[in-house]
């Protein structure tokens, strides 16, 4: 494996200068925003970014604004040394690791609220979450001015929120989505998987299995309405004793609006607690 050396930058001002210098060299910049504790899912985004551009920048910043007061900001896993080690296997030119006080200095008071697409699903379960996400992502875009930004589709609603923000505010960046990376048994890779006990980890495979079964039932015409899909998802997942459902939903794949009959692409989205750990997963189906 080739070991690549990245510049580690903590100051937004130095980050701006670094990007300006790369632009002056005529480089195309691809950006992968992350909250660290990198796994294969993140690394697939970095790989995609390196296929699309000749300067890849990764940010590592656990964004306090997207965590609610009773959420897991303090226990969110962090391992900067491990992350840098993992990134050294990829052609990443810079890793941006700002301090919260640099991005949210005293007096900070502006936020970006993307209305309808933020409202259901995780937006309803985690009030303010997507305002925090949209605000930090726009700030990072303004600091880095990337040509391309790469996001994972496990956070499907986040992807649609960011796409909507970029379109509505004419942000000059191309948003690219990457398929969910899964463990061999189908569990979606997530930084939060580390919190699962062995029993919870074994039980969590129910999410992927149920989504796949629902996809089969839809494609064979056994589920034709969103309400039937939601009942199917909730009954199957609730049968797993370790699982506590936060939401299950079947919605229009682009707008995330509620639907009745499945007659255009849909997303099946689930959020389920295993102990204190909340996992999300989804399946897009082109009906
Ligand atoms: O998906 C994430 O890790 C975060 O929500 C993001 C996009 C880096 C913003 O903090």
GROMACS .gro file of C-alpha atoms and ligand atoms in nm:
model
  297
    1UNK     CA    1   0.000   0.000   0.000
    2UNK     CA    2   0.126   0.349  -0.084
    3UNK     CA    3   0.141   0.579   0.219
    4UNK     CA    4   0.021   0.927   0.129
    5UNK     CA    5   0.107   1.233   0.333
    6UNK     CA    6  -0.170   1.484   0.396
    7UNK     CA    7  -0.134   1.833   0.532
    8UNK     CA    8  -0.330   1.868   0.857
    9UNK     CA    9  -0.492   2.208   0.882
   10UNK     CA   10  -0.683   2.340   1.181
   11UNK     CA   11  -0.731   2.707   1.092
   12UNK     CA   12  -1.010   2.809   0.851
   13UNK     CA   13  -0.784   3.087   0.721
   14UNK     CA   14  -0.503   2.841   0.637
   15UNK     CA   15  -0.756   2.610   0.481
   16UNK     CA   16  -0.870   2.894   0.252
   17UNK     CA   17  -0.510   2.966   0.156
   18UNK     CA   18  -0.435   2.600   0.090
   19UNK     CA   19  -0.736   2.574  -0.141
   20UNK     CA   20  -0.646   2.899  -0.319
   21UNK     CA   21  -0.296   2.764  -0.387
   22UNK     CA   22  -0.435   2.435  -0.526
   23UNK     CA   23  -0.677   2.628  -0.747
   24UNK     CA   24  -0.391   2.842  -0.874
   25UNK     CA   25  -0.226   2.514  -0.982
   26UNK     CA   26  -0.542   2.436  -1.181
   27UNK     CA   27  -0.654   2.152  -0.954
   28UNK     CA   28  -1.011   2.029  -0.925
   29UNK     CA   29  -1.114   1.999  -0.560
   30UNK     CA   30  -1.328   1.722  -0.415
   31UNK     CA   31  -1.439   1.749  -0.055
   32UNK     CA   32  -1.546   1.474   0.187
   33UNK     CA   33  -1.698   1.616   0.506
   34UNK     CA   34  -1.695   1.374   0.802
   35UNK     CA   35  -1.725   1.368   1.179
   36UNK     CA   36  -1.431   1.129   1.203
   37UNK     CA   37  -1.407   0.779   1.350
   38UNK     CA   38  -1.366   0.674   0.992
   39UNK     CA   39  -1.479   0.336   0.861
   40UNK     CA   40  -1.506   0.168   0.522
   41UNK     CA   41  -1.809   0.380   0.438
   42UNK     CA   42  -1.611   0.705   0.473
   43UNK     CA   43  -1.315   0.555   0.290
   44UNK     CA   44  -1.540   0.468  -0.005
   45UNK     CA   45  -1.631   0.839  -0.022
   46UNK     CA   46  -1.262   0.932  -0.022
   47UNK     CA   47  -1.200   0.681  -0.298
   48UNK     CA   48  -1.486   0.822  -0.503
   49UNK     CA   49  -1.355   1.176  -0.446
   50UNK     CA   50  -1.010   1.074  -0.570
   51UNK     CA   51  -1.165   0.935  -0.890
   52UNK     CA   52  -1.344   1.263  -0.956
   53UNK     CA   53  -1.077   1.521  -0.874
   54UNK     CA   54  -0.703   1.565  -0.836
   55UNK     CA   55  -0.716   1.736  -0.497
   56UNK     CA   56  -0.909   1.561  -0.220
   57UNK     CA   57  -0.976   1.733   0.112
   58UNK     CA   58  -1.138   1.553   0.407
   59UNK     CA   59  -1.278   1.740   0.706
   60UNK     CA   60  -1.304   1.586   1.051
   61UNK     CA   61  -1.528   1.788   1.279
   62UNK     CA   62  -1.785   1.662   1.529
   63UNK     CA   63  -2.039   1.935   1.477
   64UNK     CA   64  -2.206   2.030   1.808
   65UNK     CA   65  -2.484   2.218   1.627
   66UNK     CA   66  -2.635   1.899   1.485
   67UNK     CA   67  -2.671   1.725   1.823
   68UNK     CA   68  -2.974   1.787   2.046
   69UNK     CA   69  -2.932   1.848   2.421
   70UNK     CA   70  -3.008   1.483   2.509
   71UNK     CA   71  -2.810   1.329   2.223
   72UNK     CA   72  -2.472   1.160   2.210
   73UNK     CA   73  -2.234   1.452   2.135
   74UNK     CA   74  -2.014   1.373   2.438
   75UNK     CA   75  -1.999   1.003   2.371
   76UNK     CA   76  -1.967   1.035   1.990
   77UNK     CA   77  -1.656   0.825   1.911
   78UNK     CA   78  -1.336   1.011   1.826
   79UNK     CA   79  -0.995   0.880   1.712
   80UNK     CA   80  -0.801   1.143   1.519
   81UNK     CA   81  -0.474   0.944   1.511
   82UNK     CA   82  -0.657   0.635   1.383
   83UNK     CA   83  -0.838   0.846   1.122
   84UNK     CA   84  -0.514   0.999   0.992
   85UNK     CA   85  -0.362   0.654   0.976
   86UNK     CA   86  -0.657   0.525   0.770
   87UNK     CA   87  -0.645   0.827   0.538
   88UNK     CA   88  -0.274   0.771   0.474
   89UNK     CA   89  -0.380   0.485   0.244
   90UNK     CA   90  -0.554   0.735   0.013
   91UNK     CA   91  -0.439   1.033  -0.196
   92UNK     CA   92  -0.578   1.300   0.037
   93UNK     CA   93  -0.404   1.637   0.004
   94UNK     CA   94  -0.537   1.792   0.324
   95UNK     CA   95  -0.731   1.701   0.635
   96UNK     CA   96  -0.920   1.992   0.788
   97UNK     CA   97  -0.972   1.953   1.165
   98UNK     CA   98  -1.100   2.287   1.294
   99UNK     CA   99  -1.181   2.362   1.659
  100UNK     CA  100  -1.546   2.431   1.746
  101UNK     CA  101  -1.448   2.781   1.863
  102UNK     CA  102  -1.309   2.860   1.517
  103UNK     CA  103  -1.629   2.760   1.340
  104UNK     CA  104  -1.869   2.886   1.607
  105UNK     CA  105  -1.698   3.188   1.765
  106UNK     CA  106  -1.872   3.398   2.028
  107UNK     CA  107  -2.154   3.592   1.863
  108UNK     CA  108  -2.234   3.322   1.607
  109UNK     CA  109  -2.610   3.340   1.537
  110UNK     CA  110  -2.687   3.232   1.180
  111UNK     CA  111  -2.844   2.908   1.067
  112UNK     CA  112  -2.963   2.744   0.746
  113UNK     CA  113  -3.304   2.581   0.765
  114UNK     CA  114  -3.410   2.368   0.468
  115UNK     CA  115  -3.784   2.346   0.525
  116UNK     CA  116  -3.990   2.057   0.392
  117UNK     CA  117  -3.726   1.795   0.318
  118UNK     CA  118  -3.587   1.838   0.672
  119UNK     CA  119  -3.924   1.798   0.842
  120UNK     CA  120  -4.006   1.422   0.849
  121UNK     CA  121  -3.803   1.116   0.956
  122UNK     CA  122  -3.482   1.213   1.140
  123UNK     CA  123  -3.590   1.579   1.125
  124UNK     CA  124  -3.900   1.497   1.331
  125UNK     CA  125  -3.714   1.261   1.563
  126UNK     CA  126  -3.417   1.499   1.610
  127UNK     CA  127  -3.546   1.859   1.604
  128UNK     CA  128  -3.282   2.102   1.480
  129UNK     CA  129  -3.053   1.826   1.354
  130UNK     CA  130  -3.068   1.917   0.984
  131UNK     CA  131  -3.041   2.288   1.058
  132UNK     CA  132  -2.711   2.203   1.228
  133UNK     CA  133  -2.604   1.985   0.935
  134UNK     CA  134  -2.699   2.238   0.664
  135UNK     CA  135  -2.530   2.522   0.852
  136UNK     CA  136  -2.200   2.343   0.902
  137UNK     CA  137  -2.196   2.204   0.548
  138UNK     CA  138  -2.255   2.549   0.399
  139UNK     CA  139  -1.983   2.695   0.624
  140UNK     CA  140  -1.740   2.424   0.513
  141UNK     CA  141  -1.836   2.481   0.148
  142UNK     CA  142  -1.767   2.853   0.194
  143UNK     CA  143  -1.426   2.786   0.345
  144UNK     CA  144  -1.321   2.522   0.091
  145UNK     CA  145  -1.513   2.624  -0.222
  146UNK     CA  146  -1.494   2.264  -0.354
  147UNK     CA  147  -1.593   2.169  -0.709
  148UNK     CA  148  -1.744   1.843  -0.582
  149UNK     CA  149  -1.862   1.721  -0.242
  150UNK     CA  150  -1.918   1.352  -0.171
  151UNK     CA  151  -2.173   1.220   0.080
  152UNK     CA  152  -2.285   0.870   0.181
  153UNK     CA  153  -2.639   0.760   0.102
  154UNK     CA  154  -2.680   0.589   0.440
  155UNK     CA  155  -2.770   0.938   0.558
  156UNK     CA  156  -3.026   0.957   0.280
  157UNK     CA  157  -3.228   1.245   0.422
  158UNK     CA  158  -2.909   1.441   0.489
  159UNK     CA  159  -2.813   1.392   0.124
  160UNK     CA  160  -3.151   1.527   0.008
  161UNK     CA  161  -3.133   1.820   0.252
  162UNK     CA  162  -2.789   1.918   0.122
  163UNK     CA  163  -2.892   1.875  -0.241
  164UNK     CA  164  -3.193   2.098  -0.180
  165UNK     CA  165  -2.985   2.363  -0.001
  166UNK     CA  166  -2.727   2.369  -0.281
  167UNK     CA  167  -2.997   2.403  -0.545
  168UNK     CA  168  -3.202   2.664  -0.357
  169UNK     CA  169  -2.903   2.881  -0.264
  170UNK     CA  170  -2.712   2.839  -0.594
  171UNK     CA  171  -2.408   2.700  -0.419
  172UNK     CA  172  -2.154   2.625  -0.696
  173UNK     CA  173  -2.072   2.266  -0.599
  174UNK     CA  174  -2.164   1.929  -0.746
  175UNK     CA  175  -2.310   1.693  -0.486
  176UNK     CA  176  -2.227   1.324  -0.536
  177UNK     CA  177  -2.389   1.038  -0.341
  178UNK     CA  178  -2.216   0.705  -0.271
  179UNK     CA  179  -2.387   0.373  -0.206
  180UNK     CA  180  -2.411   0.238   0.149
  181UNK     CA  181  -2.115   0.022   0.252
  182UNK     CA  182  -2.224  -0.282   0.452
  183UNK     CA  183  -2.072  -0.549   0.674
  184UNK     CA  184  -2.081  -0.901   0.527
  185UNK     CA  185  -2.413  -0.973   0.704
  186UNK     CA  186  -2.567  -0.655   0.562
  187UNK     CA  187  -2.543  -0.415   0.860
  188UNK     CA  188  -2.472  -0.066   0.727
  189UNK     CA  189  -2.133   0.065   0.838
  190UNK     CA  190  -2.170   0.341   1.096
  191UNK     CA  191  -1.942   0.505   1.351
  192UNK     CA  192  -2.209   0.422   1.609
  193UNK     CA  193  -2.186   0.044   1.549
  194UNK     CA  194  -1.895   0.042   1.795
  195UNK     CA  195  -2.145   0.099   2.080
  196UNK     CA  196  -2.344  -0.219   2.008
  197UNK     CA  197  -2.306  -0.514   2.247
  198UNK     CA  198  -2.250  -0.850   2.071
  199UNK     CA  199  -2.622  -0.932   2.115
  200UNK     CA  200  -2.733  -0.595   1.978
  201UNK     CA  201  -2.486  -0.624   1.692
  202UNK     CA  202  -2.630  -0.965   1.596
  203UNK     CA  203  -2.987  -0.830   1.625
  204UNK     CA  204  -2.916  -0.517   1.418
  205UNK     CA  205  -2.897  -0.720   1.097
  206UNK     CA  206  -3.280  -0.719   1.109
  207UNK     CA  207  -3.275  -0.370   0.953
  208UNK     CA  208  -3.111  -0.468   0.625
  209UNK     CA  209  -3.296  -0.801   0.605
  210UNK     CA  210  -3.633  -0.633   0.655
  211UNK     CA  211  -3.560  -0.362   0.399
  212UNK     CA  212  -3.455  -0.624   0.145
  213UNK     CA  213  -3.764  -0.837   0.213
  214UNK     CA  214  -3.985  -0.530   0.175
  215UNK     CA  215  -3.813  -0.452  -0.158
  216UNK     CA  216  -3.892  -0.806  -0.277
  217UNK     CA  217  -4.254  -0.781  -0.164
  218UNK     CA  218  -4.289  -0.447  -0.347
  219UNK     CA  219  -4.131  -0.573  -0.667
  220UNK     CA  220  -4.363  -0.877  -0.668
  221UNK     CA  221  -4.672  -0.660  -0.612
  222UNK     CA  222  -4.751  -0.787  -0.262
  223UNK     CA  223  -4.713  -0.437  -0.110
  224UNK     CA  224  -4.867  -0.155  -0.315
  225UNK     CA  225  -4.938   0.125  -0.066
  226UNK     CA  226  -4.699   0.311   0.165
  227UNK     CA  227  -4.914   0.222   0.468
  228UNK     CA  228  -4.876  -0.150   0.387
  229UNK     CA  229  -4.500  -0.113   0.354
  230UNK     CA  230  -4.479   0.069   0.687
  231UNK     CA  231  -4.686  -0.202   0.861
  232UNK     CA  232  -4.460  -0.469   0.709
  233UNK     CA  233  -4.145  -0.288   0.828
  234UNK     CA  234  -4.273  -0.222   1.178
  235UNK     CA  235  -4.406  -0.576   1.236
  236UNK     CA  236  -4.085  -0.741   1.116
  237UNK     CA  237  -3.854  -0.512   1.312
  238UNK     CA  238  -4.066  -0.517   1.629
  239UNK     CA  239  -4.042  -0.898   1.627
  240UNK     CA  240  -3.673  -0.855   1.719
  241UNK     CA  241  -3.670  -0.817   2.101
  242UNK     CA  242  -3.353  -0.599   2.104
  243UNK     CA  243  -3.503  -0.345   1.862
  244UNK     CA  244  -3.699  -0.034   1.966
  245UNK     CA  245  -3.841   0.147   1.665
  246UNK     CA  246  -3.794   0.523   1.638
  247UNK     CA  247  -3.958   0.540   1.295
  248UNK     CA  248  -4.024   0.335   0.984
  249UNK     CA  249  -4.140   0.514   0.673
  250UNK     CA  250  -4.204   0.482   0.300
  251UNK     CA  251  -4.186   0.815   0.114
  252UNK     CA  252  -4.123   0.977  -0.222
  253UNK     CA  253  -3.753   0.919  -0.288
  254UNK     CA  254  -3.670   1.277  -0.394
  255UNK     CA  255  -3.899   1.508  -0.196
  256UNK     CA  256  -3.947   1.276   0.105
  257UNK     CA  257  -4.315   1.376   0.098
  258UNK     CA  258  -4.567   1.120   0.226
  259UNK     CA  259  -4.729   0.911  -0.048
  260UNK     CA  260  -5.023   0.673  -0.078
  261UNK     CA  261  -4.981   0.434  -0.374
  262UNK     CA  262  -4.629   0.333  -0.480
  263UNK     CA  263  -4.621   0.467  -0.835
  264UNK     CA  264  -4.283   0.647  -0.847
  265UNK     CA  265  -3.941   0.588  -0.682
  266UNK     CA  266  -3.969   0.551  -0.306
  267UNK     CA  267  -3.732   0.536  -0.013
  268UNK     CA  268  -3.792   0.301   0.276
  269UNK     CA  269  -3.625   0.459   0.579
  270UNK     CA  270  -3.587   0.321   0.930
  271UNK     CA  271  -3.439   0.444   1.256
  272UNK     CA  272  -3.420   0.191   1.537
  273UNK     CA  273  -3.262   0.187   1.883
  274UNK     CA  274  -3.059  -0.110   2.001
  275UNK     CA  275  -3.006  -0.023   2.365
  276UNK     CA  276  -2.903   0.345   2.364
  277UNK     CA  277  -2.761   0.323   2.011
  278UNK     CA  278  -2.981   0.458   1.734
  279UNK     CA  279  -2.912   0.314   1.388
  280UNK     CA  280  -3.056   0.429   1.056
  281UNK     CA  281  -3.080   0.247   0.725
  282UNK     CA  282  -3.272   0.284   0.403
  283UNK     CA  283  -3.353   0.127   0.068
  284UNK     CA  284  -3.441   0.320  -0.246
  285UNK     CA  285  -3.678   0.138  -0.484
  286UNK     CA  286  -3.751   0.250  -0.840
  287UNK     CA  287  -4.112   0.138  -0.860
  288LIG     O1  288  -2.257   1.291   0.781
  288LIG     C1  289  -2.183   1.346   0.865
  288LIG     O2  290  -2.084   1.289   0.913
  288LIG     C2  291  -2.216   1.486   0.912
  288LIG     O3  292  -2.353   1.504   0.925
  288LIG     C3  293  -2.153   1.595   0.824
  288LIG     C4  294  -2.207   1.592   0.683
  288LIG     C5  295  -2.003   1.578   0.821
  288LIG     C6  296  -2.185   1.733   0.882
  288LIG     O4  297  -2.137   1.746   1.012
   0.00000   0.00000   0.00000
